[in-house]
Short mmCIF file of C-alpha atoms in Angstrom, two decimals:
data_model
loop_
_atom_site.label_atom_id
_atom_site.label_comp_id
_atom_site.label_asym_id
_atom_site.label_seq_id
_atom_site.Cartn_x
_atom_site.Cartn_y
_atom_site.Cartn_z
CA MET A 1 -2.94 33.76 -55.86
CA GLU A 2 -2.97 31.00 -53.27
CA GLU A 3 -6.66 30.40 -53.93
CA ASP A 4 -5.97 29.69 -57.62
CA LYS A 5 -4.09 26.48 -56.74
CA GLY A 6 -7.27 24.78 -55.61
CA VAL A 7 -8.09 22.62 -52.63
CA VAL A 8 -5.37 20.53 -50.95
CA LEU A 9 -6.46 16.90 -51.31
CA ALA A 10 -3.43 15.15 -49.79
CA THR A 11 0.18 15.63 -48.81
CA GLU A 12 3.09 13.20 -49.00
CA ARG A 13 6.75 13.23 -48.15
CA TYR A 14 9.85 11.19 -48.90
CA GLY A 15 11.49 10.92 -45.48
CA SER A 16 12.67 14.38 -44.53
CA ALA A 17 14.13 15.05 -47.97
CA GLU A 18 11.10 16.45 -49.78
CA SER A 19 7.36 16.95 -49.50
CA TRP A 20 4.57 17.24 -52.07
CA LYS A 21 0.97 18.40 -52.11
CA TYR A 22 -1.94 17.27 -54.29
CA PHE A 23 -4.36 20.02 -55.36
CA GLY A 24 -7.78 19.52 -56.86
CA LYS A 25 -9.40 22.14 -59.08
CA ASP A 26 -12.01 21.88 -61.83
CA GLY A 27 -11.92 18.09 -61.72
CA VAL A 28 -8.13 17.92 -62.20
CA MET A 29 -5.56 16.73 -59.60
CA GLU A 30 -2.13 18.36 -59.69
CA ARG A 31 1.01 17.41 -57.73
CA ARG A 32 3.32 20.20 -56.59
CA ARG A 33 6.45 20.36 -54.43
CA GLY A 34 5.76 21.59 -50.91
CA GLY A 35 8.71 24.00 -50.73
CA GLY A 36 7.94 25.92 -53.88
CA GLU A 37 8.93 25.54 -57.51
CA GLY A 38 12.28 27.29 -57.14
CA GLN A 39 13.79 24.33 -55.30
CA SER A 40 12.92 21.69 -57.85
CA ARG A 41 16.09 21.62 -59.99
CA GLY A 42 18.59 22.07 -57.14
CA ASN A 43 16.86 19.45 -55.02
CA SER A 44 16.77 16.97 -57.90
CA ILE A 45 20.58 17.13 -58.25
CA VAL A 46 21.08 16.73 -54.49
CA GLY A 47 18.46 13.99 -54.46
CA VAL A 48 20.27 12.00 -57.13
CA PHE A 49 23.54 12.29 -55.19
CA LYS A 50 21.83 11.13 -51.99
CA SER A 51 20.12 8.20 -53.66
CA VAL A 52 23.44 7.02 -55.15
CA PHE A 53 25.71 7.41 -52.11
CA LEU A 54 23.47 7.50 -49.01
CA PRO A 55 21.15 4.82 -47.60
CA GLN A 56 17.48 5.01 -48.45
CA GLY A 57 15.58 7.13 -45.95
CA TYR A 58 18.66 9.06 -44.80
CA PRO A 59 18.92 10.56 -42.19
CA GLU A 60 16.08 8.78 -40.35
CA SER A 61 17.24 5.30 -41.40
CA VAL A 62 20.70 5.59 -39.83
CA SER A 63 22.20 6.50 -36.46
CA ASP A 64 22.85 10.14 -35.56
CA ASP A 65 26.62 9.68 -35.84
CA TYR A 66 26.46 8.31 -39.40
CA LEU A 67 27.38 11.45 -41.37
CA GLN A 68 30.29 12.46 -39.12
CA TYR A 69 31.70 8.94 -39.15
CA GLN A 70 31.36 8.62 -42.93
CA PHE A 71 33.09 11.97 -43.48
CA TRP A 72 36.18 10.96 -41.53
CA ASP A 73 36.03 7.45 -42.98
CA THR A 74 36.13 8.98 -46.46
CA VAL A 75 39.16 11.12 -45.54
CA GLN A 76 41.03 8.11 -44.18
CA ALA A 77 40.15 5.97 -47.20
CA PHE A 78 41.46 8.66 -49.55
CA SER A 79 44.76 9.03 -47.72
CA SER A 80 45.11 5.26 -47.44
CA SER A 81 44.55 4.92 -51.19
CA LEU A 82 47.43 7.31 -51.91
CA SER A 83 49.71 5.57 -49.39
CA GLY A 84 48.80 2.25 -50.97
CA THR A 85 49.94 3.54 -54.36
CA LEU A 86 53.38 4.35 -52.96
CA ALA A 87 53.61 0.94 -51.27
CA THR A 88 52.52 -0.92 -54.40
CA GLN A 89 55.12 0.87 -56.51
CA ALA A 90 57.83 -0.07 -54.01
CA SER A 91 56.70 -3.72 -53.96
CA LEU A 92 56.74 -3.96 -57.75
CA ARG A 93 60.20 -2.46 -57.86
CA GLY A 94 61.32 -4.89 -55.19
CA VAL A 95 60.16 -7.99 -57.08
CA GLY A 96 62.09 -6.83 -60.16
CA VAL A 97 59.82 -4.69 -62.30
CA GLY A 98 62.20 -2.60 -64.42
CA ASN A 99 65.19 -4.77 -63.54
CA GLN A 100 66.52 -6.78 -66.48
CA GLU A 101 68.23 -9.27 -64.18
CA ALA A 102 65.03 -10.22 -62.39
CA THR A 103 63.21 -13.39 -63.41
CA VAL A 104 59.49 -13.99 -63.69
CA ALA A 105 59.82 -17.15 -61.59
CA GLY A 106 61.55 -15.31 -58.75
CA ALA A 107 58.96 -12.55 -58.69
CA THR A 108 56.13 -15.08 -58.81
CA ILE A 109 57.55 -17.10 -55.90
CA THR A 110 57.92 -13.95 -53.79
CA TRP A 111 54.33 -12.95 -54.54
CA LEU A 112 53.02 -16.44 -53.76
CA LEU A 113 54.93 -16.58 -50.47
CA ARG A 114 53.50 -13.20 -49.49
CA ASP A 115 49.95 -14.27 -50.31
CA GLY A 116 50.37 -17.66 -48.62
CA THR A 117 51.64 -16.26 -45.34
CA GLY A 118 48.86 -13.69 -45.47
CA MET A 119 46.23 -16.43 -45.77
CA LEU A 120 47.65 -18.26 -42.76
CA GLY A 121 47.74 -15.03 -40.78
CA ARG A 122 44.10 -14.34 -41.65
CA ILE A 123 42.98 -17.74 -40.38
CA LEU A 124 45.00 -17.57 -37.16
CA PHE A 125 43.89 -14.05 -36.31
CA ALA A 126 40.22 -14.84 -36.89
CA TRP A 127 40.60 -17.90 -34.65
CA ARG A 128 42.28 -16.05 -31.79
CA LYS A 129 40.52 -12.68 -31.85
CA GLY A 130 37.30 -13.12 -33.81
CA SER A 131 35.02 -12.91 -30.76
CA LYS A 132 36.69 -9.67 -29.60
CA LEU A 133 35.87 -7.75 -32.77
CA ASP A 134 32.21 -7.24 -31.85
CA SER A 135 32.75 -6.20 -28.26
CA GLU A 136 35.70 -3.89 -28.95
CA ALA A 137 34.96 -2.71 -32.47
CA LYS A 138 36.43 0.78 -32.01
CA LYS A 139 39.77 -0.46 -30.68
CA TRP A 140 40.21 -3.08 -33.37
CA ARG A 141 39.10 -0.68 -36.10
CA LEU A 142 41.82 1.78 -35.12
CA PHE A 143 44.32 -1.04 -34.54
CA ALA A 144 43.69 -2.34 -38.06
CA ASP A 145 44.42 1.03 -39.63
CA VAL A 146 47.62 1.54 -37.62
CA LEU A 147 48.78 -1.95 -38.60
CA ASN A 148 47.93 -1.21 -42.24
CA ASP A 149 50.19 1.85 -42.19
CA ILE A 150 52.99 -0.20 -40.63
CA ALA A 151 52.60 -2.83 -43.36
CA MET A 152 52.77 -0.22 -46.13
CA PHE A 153 55.83 1.37 -44.55
CA MET A 154 57.54 -2.02 -44.55
CA GLU A 155 56.70 -2.48 -48.23
CA ILE A 156 58.19 0.91 -49.08
CA LEU A 157 61.41 0.08 -47.22
CA ALA A 158 61.68 -3.51 -48.48
CA PRO A 159 63.45 -2.72 -51.81
CA TYR A 160 66.31 -1.10 -49.89
CA PHE A 161 67.00 -4.40 -48.07
CA PRO A 162 67.21 -6.91 -50.93
CA ALA A 163 68.65 -9.66 -48.72
CA CYS A 164 65.57 -9.56 -46.50
CA PHE A 165 63.05 -8.50 -49.13
CA THR A 166 60.99 -11.71 -49.09
CA LEU A 167 60.87 -11.83 -45.30
CA ILE A 168 59.78 -8.18 -45.09
CA VAL A 169 57.01 -8.46 -47.69
CA CYS A 170 55.76 -11.72 -46.14
CA THR A 171 55.56 -10.05 -42.73
CA ALA A 172 53.76 -7.11 -44.30
CA GLY A 173 51.41 -9.59 -45.97
CA ILE A 174 50.56 -11.10 -42.58
CA PHE A 175 49.88 -7.64 -41.20
CA LYS A 176 47.64 -6.78 -44.15
CA SER A 177 45.71 -10.04 -43.76
CA ILE A 178 45.04 -9.12 -40.13
CA VAL A 179 43.93 -5.70 -41.33
CA GLY A 180 41.52 -7.35 -43.75
CA VAL A 181 39.90 -9.46 -41.04
CA ALA A 182 39.80 -6.79 -38.34
CA GLY A 183 38.78 -3.98 -40.68
CA GLY A 184 36.03 -5.95 -42.41
CA ALA A 185 34.61 -7.41 -39.20
CA THR A 186 34.57 -4.11 -37.32
CA ARG A 187 33.02 -2.39 -40.33
CA ALA A 188 30.22 -4.96 -40.11
CA ALA A 189 29.83 -4.30 -36.37
CA LEU A 190 29.58 -0.56 -36.99
CA THR A 191 27.04 -1.17 -39.76
CA VAL A 192 24.85 -3.04 -37.26
CA HIS A 193 25.04 0.02 -35.02
CA GLN A 194 24.23 2.45 -37.84
CA ALA A 195 21.29 0.47 -39.27
CA ARG A 196 18.06 1.70 -37.67
CA ARG A 197 15.59 0.05 -40.03
CA ASP A 198 17.16 -3.38 -40.48
CA ASN A 199 18.90 -1.88 -43.52
CA MET A 200 22.38 -3.29 -43.02
CA ALA A 201 22.71 -4.42 -46.63
CA ASP A 202 21.76 -0.99 -47.98
CA ILE A 203 24.20 0.81 -45.66
CA SER A 204 26.96 -1.63 -46.56
CA ALA A 205 26.28 -1.25 -50.28
CA LYS A 206 26.29 2.56 -50.11
CA ASP A 207 29.48 2.46 -48.04
CA GLY A 208 31.00 0.45 -50.88
CA SER A 209 29.87 3.09 -53.37
CA GLN A 210 31.42 5.85 -51.27
CA GLU A 211 34.68 3.94 -50.98
CA THR A 212 34.73 3.26 -54.73
CA LEU A 213 34.27 6.96 -55.48
CA VAL A 214 37.10 7.82 -53.08
CA ASN A 215 39.39 5.19 -54.61
CA LEU A 216 38.59 6.54 -58.06
CA ALA A 217 39.62 10.03 -56.94
CA GLY A 218 42.77 8.54 -55.41
CA LEU A 219 43.50 6.73 -58.67
CA LEU A 220 43.31 9.95 -60.65
CA ILE A 221 45.68 11.72 -58.26
CA SER A 222 48.00 8.70 -58.28
CA LEU A 223 48.39 9.05 -62.06
CA VAL A 224 50.01 12.42 -61.36
CA LEU A 225 51.82 11.27 -58.24
CA VAL A 226 53.60 8.16 -59.52
CA PRO A 227 55.84 9.88 -62.11
CA LEU A 228 56.91 12.40 -59.46
CA VAL A 229 57.99 9.83 -56.84
CA THR A 230 59.63 7.35 -59.21
CA ASP A 231 63.34 7.08 -58.32
CA ASN A 232 62.87 9.69 -55.62
CA PRO A 233 63.02 7.94 -52.23
CA ALA A 234 63.01 11.15 -50.19
CA LEU A 235 59.81 12.41 -51.82
CA THR A 236 58.22 8.97 -51.51
CA LEU A 237 58.87 8.79 -47.78
CA GLY A 238 57.86 12.39 -47.23
CA LEU A 239 54.52 11.96 -48.97
CA PHE A 240 53.96 8.63 -47.24
CA PHE A 241 54.41 10.15 -43.78
CA LEU A 242 52.11 13.03 -44.73
CA PHE A 243 49.38 10.68 -45.91
CA THR A 244 49.90 8.43 -42.88
CA ILE A 245 49.45 11.30 -40.43
CA LEU A 246 46.24 12.32 -42.20
CA HIS A 247 45.10 8.68 -42.28
CA LEU A 248 45.64 8.10 -38.56
CA PHE A 249 44.08 11.42 -37.56
CA ALA A 250 40.98 10.76 -39.69
CA ASN A 251 40.65 7.24 -38.25
CA TYR A 252 40.88 8.55 -34.70
CA LYS A 253 38.21 11.15 -35.40
CA ALA A 254 36.04 8.49 -37.08
CA VAL A 255 36.02 6.04 -34.17
CA ARG A 256 35.65 8.90 -31.70
CA SER A 257 32.51 10.06 -33.52
CA VAL A 258 30.77 6.70 -33.05
CA VAL A 259 28.21 6.70 -30.22
CA MET A 260 27.11 3.15 -29.42
CA GLU A 261 24.09 2.67 -27.19
CA THR A 262 24.94 -0.93 -26.32
CA LEU A 263 27.16 -1.79 -23.35
CA ASN A 264 30.51 -3.48 -23.70
CA GLU A 265 33.01 -4.01 -20.89
CA ALA A 266 34.66 -0.60 -21.24
CA ARG A 267 31.44 1.43 -21.47
CA LEU A 268 29.76 -0.51 -18.64
CA SER A 269 32.83 -0.01 -16.45
CA ILE A 270 32.82 3.74 -17.14
CA VAL A 271 29.09 4.10 -16.41
CA LEU A 272 29.20 1.91 -13.28
CA GLN A 273 32.22 3.59 -11.73
CA GLN A 274 30.69 7.02 -12.27
CA TYR A 275 27.46 5.84 -10.64
CA LEU A 276 29.27 4.36 -7.65
CA LYS A 277 31.27 7.58 -7.31
CA ASP A 278 28.48 10.17 -7.28
CA GLY A 279 25.20 8.48 -8.30
CA ARG A 280 25.23 10.05 -11.77
CA ILE A 281 24.33 7.99 -14.85
CA LEU A 282 26.33 8.85 -17.96
CA SER A 283 24.46 9.05 -21.25
CA PRO A 284 25.74 7.12 -24.31
CA PRO A 285 27.52 10.19 -25.80
CA GLN A 286 29.24 10.94 -22.47
CA ALA A 287 30.41 7.36 -21.91
CA ASN A 288 31.50 6.88 -25.54
CA GLN A 289 33.61 10.02 -25.29
CA ARG A 290 35.50 8.51 -22.34
CA GLU A 291 35.84 5.04 -23.86
CA PRO A 292 39.46 4.20 -24.73
CA VAL A 293 40.02 3.55 -28.44
CA PHE A 294 43.68 2.49 -28.27
CA MET A 295 44.91 -0.90 -27.13
CA GLU A 296 45.79 -0.65 -23.45
CA PHE A 297 48.88 -2.29 -21.99
CA ARG A 298 48.52 -1.10 -18.41
CA LYS A 299 48.29 -3.87 -15.85
CA THR A 300 44.70 -4.63 -14.87
CA VAL A 301 42.91 -7.68 -13.55
CA PRO A 302 41.33 -9.32 -16.61
CA ILE A 303 37.74 -10.58 -16.68
CA LYS A 304 36.69 -13.88 -18.23
CA LEU A 305 32.98 -14.38 -18.93
CA GLY A 306 31.17 -17.67 -19.50
CA VAL A 307 33.97 -19.94 -18.28
CA ARG A 308 33.87 -23.56 -17.13
CA LEU A 309 33.01 -24.30 -13.51
CA GLN A 310 36.54 -25.50 -12.70
CA GLU A 311 37.89 -22.03 -13.55
CA VAL A 312 35.78 -20.60 -10.71
CA VAL A 313 35.88 -23.33 -8.05
CA GLN A 314 38.14 -26.33 -7.62
CA SER A 315 36.79 -27.94 -4.44
CA PRO A 316 33.43 -28.48 -2.67
CA GLU A 317 34.52 -25.90 -0.10
CA GLU A 318 35.09 -23.27 -2.79
CA PHE A 319 31.79 -24.21 -4.41
CA ASN A 320 29.99 -23.48 -1.15
CA LEU A 321 31.85 -20.19 -0.88
CA ALA A 322 30.74 -19.26 -4.41
CA LEU A 323 27.09 -19.96 -3.47
CA LYS A 324 27.28 -17.98 -0.22
CA LYS A 325 25.06 -14.86 -0.28
CA ASN A 326 24.40 -15.60 -3.94
CA ASN A 327 20.91 -16.18 -5.34
CA MET A 328 21.80 -15.21 -8.91
CA PRO A 329 22.21 -17.53 -11.96
CA PHE A 330 25.96 -16.97 -12.09
CA LEU A 331 29.02 -17.75 -9.99
CA LEU A 332 32.05 -15.51 -9.50
CA GLY A 333 35.55 -16.38 -8.45
CA VAL A 334 39.14 -15.19 -8.68
CA LYS A 335 41.66 -17.62 -10.15
CA ASN A 336 45.18 -17.07 -11.44
CA GLY A 337 44.86 -13.32 -11.32
CA CYS A 338 41.58 -13.25 -13.29
CA VAL A 339 37.98 -12.55 -12.31
CA CYS A 340 36.01 -15.49 -13.72
CA VAL A 341 32.25 -15.65 -14.19
CA CYS A 342 30.36 -18.93 -14.63
CA LEU A 343 26.90 -18.44 -16.18
CA GLY A 344 23.74 -20.50 -15.77
CA PRO A 345 21.60 -21.39 -18.81
CA GLU A 346 18.57 -19.46 -17.51
CA ALA A 347 20.44 -16.15 -17.12
CA SER A 348 18.80 -13.15 -18.79
CA VAL A 349 20.46 -10.13 -20.36
CA HIS A 350 19.97 -8.23 -17.09
CA ASP A 351 21.64 -11.08 -15.19
CA GLU A 352 24.59 -10.88 -17.58
CA ILE A 353 24.85 -7.13 -16.98
CA ARG A 354 24.74 -7.61 -13.21
CA ALA A 355 27.41 -10.32 -13.38
CA MET A 356 29.58 -8.00 -15.41
CA CYS A 357 29.01 -5.16 -12.94
CA GLN A 358 30.21 -7.35 -10.09
CA ALA A 359 33.19 -8.53 -12.12
CA VAL A 360 34.13 -4.93 -12.95
CA TRP A 361 33.91 -3.96 -9.28
CA LEU A 362 36.01 -6.97 -8.27
CA SER A 363 38.59 -6.17 -10.95
CA SER A 364 38.93 -2.60 -9.72
CA MET A 365 39.32 -3.75 -6.11
CA LEU A 366 41.89 -6.39 -7.02
CA SER A 367 43.92 -3.92 -9.08
CA HIS A 368 45.21 -2.57 -5.75
CA PRO A 369 46.22 -5.74 -3.84
CA THR A 370 47.50 -5.83 -0.31
CA ALA A 371 51.23 -6.54 -0.43
CA GLY A 372 52.85 -9.22 1.67
CA GLN A 373 49.78 -11.44 2.20
CA PRO A 374 50.39 -15.22 1.99
CA PRO A 375 48.51 -17.06 -0.82
CA ALA A 376 45.98 -18.67 1.56
CA GLN A 377 45.07 -15.32 3.07
CA GLN A 378 44.85 -13.72 -0.37
CA GLN A 379 42.42 -16.44 -1.47
CA GLN A 380 40.28 -15.84 1.60
CA THR A 381 40.31 -12.12 0.85
CA HIS A 382 39.17 -12.85 -2.70
CA TRP A 383 36.10 -14.73 -1.49
CA GLU A 384 35.30 -11.95 0.96
CA LEU A 385 35.36 -9.49 -1.94
CA VAL A 386 33.08 -11.77 -3.96
CA HIS A 387 30.56 -11.85 -1.10
CA GLU A 388 30.86 -8.08 -0.73
CA SER A 389 30.11 -7.66 -4.44
CA HIS A 390 26.84 -9.60 -4.01
CA LYS A 391 25.81 -7.39 -1.12
CA LEU A 392 26.71 -4.24 -3.04
CA MET A 393 24.75 -5.21 -6.14
CA ASP A 394 21.73 -6.27 -4.09
CA THR A 395 21.59 -2.65 -2.99
CA VAL A 396 22.55 -0.64 -6.07
CA PHE A 397 21.86 -2.74 -9.17
CA ASN A 398 18.11 -2.19 -9.62
CA PRO A 399 18.28 1.63 -9.35
CA PHE A 400 21.39 1.55 -11.53
CA LEU A 401 19.57 -0.51 -14.16
CA LYS A 402 16.57 1.85 -14.19
CA GLY A 403 18.88 4.85 -14.51
CA VAL A 404 20.80 3.29 -17.38
CA GLU A 405 17.59 2.54 -19.28
CA ALA A 406 16.32 6.07 -18.67
CA ALA A 407 19.61 7.53 -19.95
CA GLY A 408 19.04 5.98 -23.38
CA TRP A 409 21.12 2.80 -23.25
CA ASP A 410 19.89 -0.25 -25.19
CA MET A 411 19.34 -2.92 -22.54
CA LYS A 412 17.82 -5.55 -24.84
CA ARG A 413 21.26 -6.78 -25.87
CA THR A 414 24.88 -6.26 -24.94
CA LEU A 415 28.33 -6.47 -26.52
CA LEU A 416 29.87 -8.27 -23.55
CA ASP A 417 32.34 -10.94 -24.58
CA TRP A 418 30.68 -14.07 -23.16
CA ASP A 419 32.09 -17.50 -23.95
CA GLU A 420 29.65 -20.37 -24.58
CA TRP A 421 30.02 -22.46 -21.39
CA ARG A 422 26.77 -22.74 -19.38
CA VAL A 423 26.62 -24.58 -16.06
CA GLU A 424 23.70 -25.90 -14.03
CA TRP A 425 24.19 -26.33 -10.29
CA LYS A 426 22.14 -27.20 -7.23
CA THR A 427 21.70 -24.45 -4.66
CA LYS A 428 22.15 -25.23 -1.00
CA SER A 429 19.04 -26.61 0.70
CA ASN A 430 19.24 -24.01 3.43
#
């Protein structure tokens, strides 16, 4: 029977989703599915679903972690939609919906104050933390969702404190504005990671379609939910906590599933410290699994990248100390409890990585200071550590860099949080 099909003239495929063959027989060319006729109808239904909700060329056009991330992102969006319904109902009740004594003017003023404070909060947060959202996308993504749950909880409680209702909803509005900035910006950063064919717009559009479908499902369930929770505070709070737990768990699983191949401060620190410990280079999945996704409040020595020269050295003597044993296009110093890095305009991406490696090593060494030293002696110790970091990196950086590239890390760019200051200096004549 196989011979009756004719001669195979050509084959074609649509990504990995389907394949077709062209047969020629008796002067006629016929196109048939490669997997057999029995799959045609089932595959057409699945194919329509994929074309509507998944990026073109899936799975080759996205990162390997795309499906797992989107699954948990869908779960968190669904639970957040239901929590939002409960919060919205509480806010409407708080501004006077259903209360004959409430005035339209009073409700409008409360709503305007909430929106106005939210706008100010959005501007201030973007000003203070905008540059951090790329380099620490996972942390800020999870932070945004935790803050969103806090804001909704405040909105649910607000009607029970009428004297402070406006203050509570305005504070919640500020929190939600921060959520909007942090959530949207980190979503964009994750889209850059997921796009493997310069298809950011397609991934973003399909993510919007997925979220719309989830919100539609949440809307349908909310139509059943709202009559049940009306005038039932205990049930409202119980369901809210249930949805919140699901929301936070799904968000944690979502950010944990992301495997970024670019180095930020946390991932570089993890990879470098493991290499200095036993010479082993961690792969992107291994390092991402160890990367912290919660905001850390433990005391560490912070690192500032791309600072002004005066934040590194403040005298000709210190300038000479910064140049000692240093032939790199960057200067390191320790000032006011911070490791500061001053970058030259000719520095390459590899130079930036090396500077960060030295800063990470310095930060780890300074996290365990020697007690009882006078300030002058501490400053001298700091410069000795800076010189030691140059000697260490002269020995280990090149093999470390080759190992990192071989392990699958993207070394063409980084997510290190460099500021924009660039300094040119004259090296010593000797």
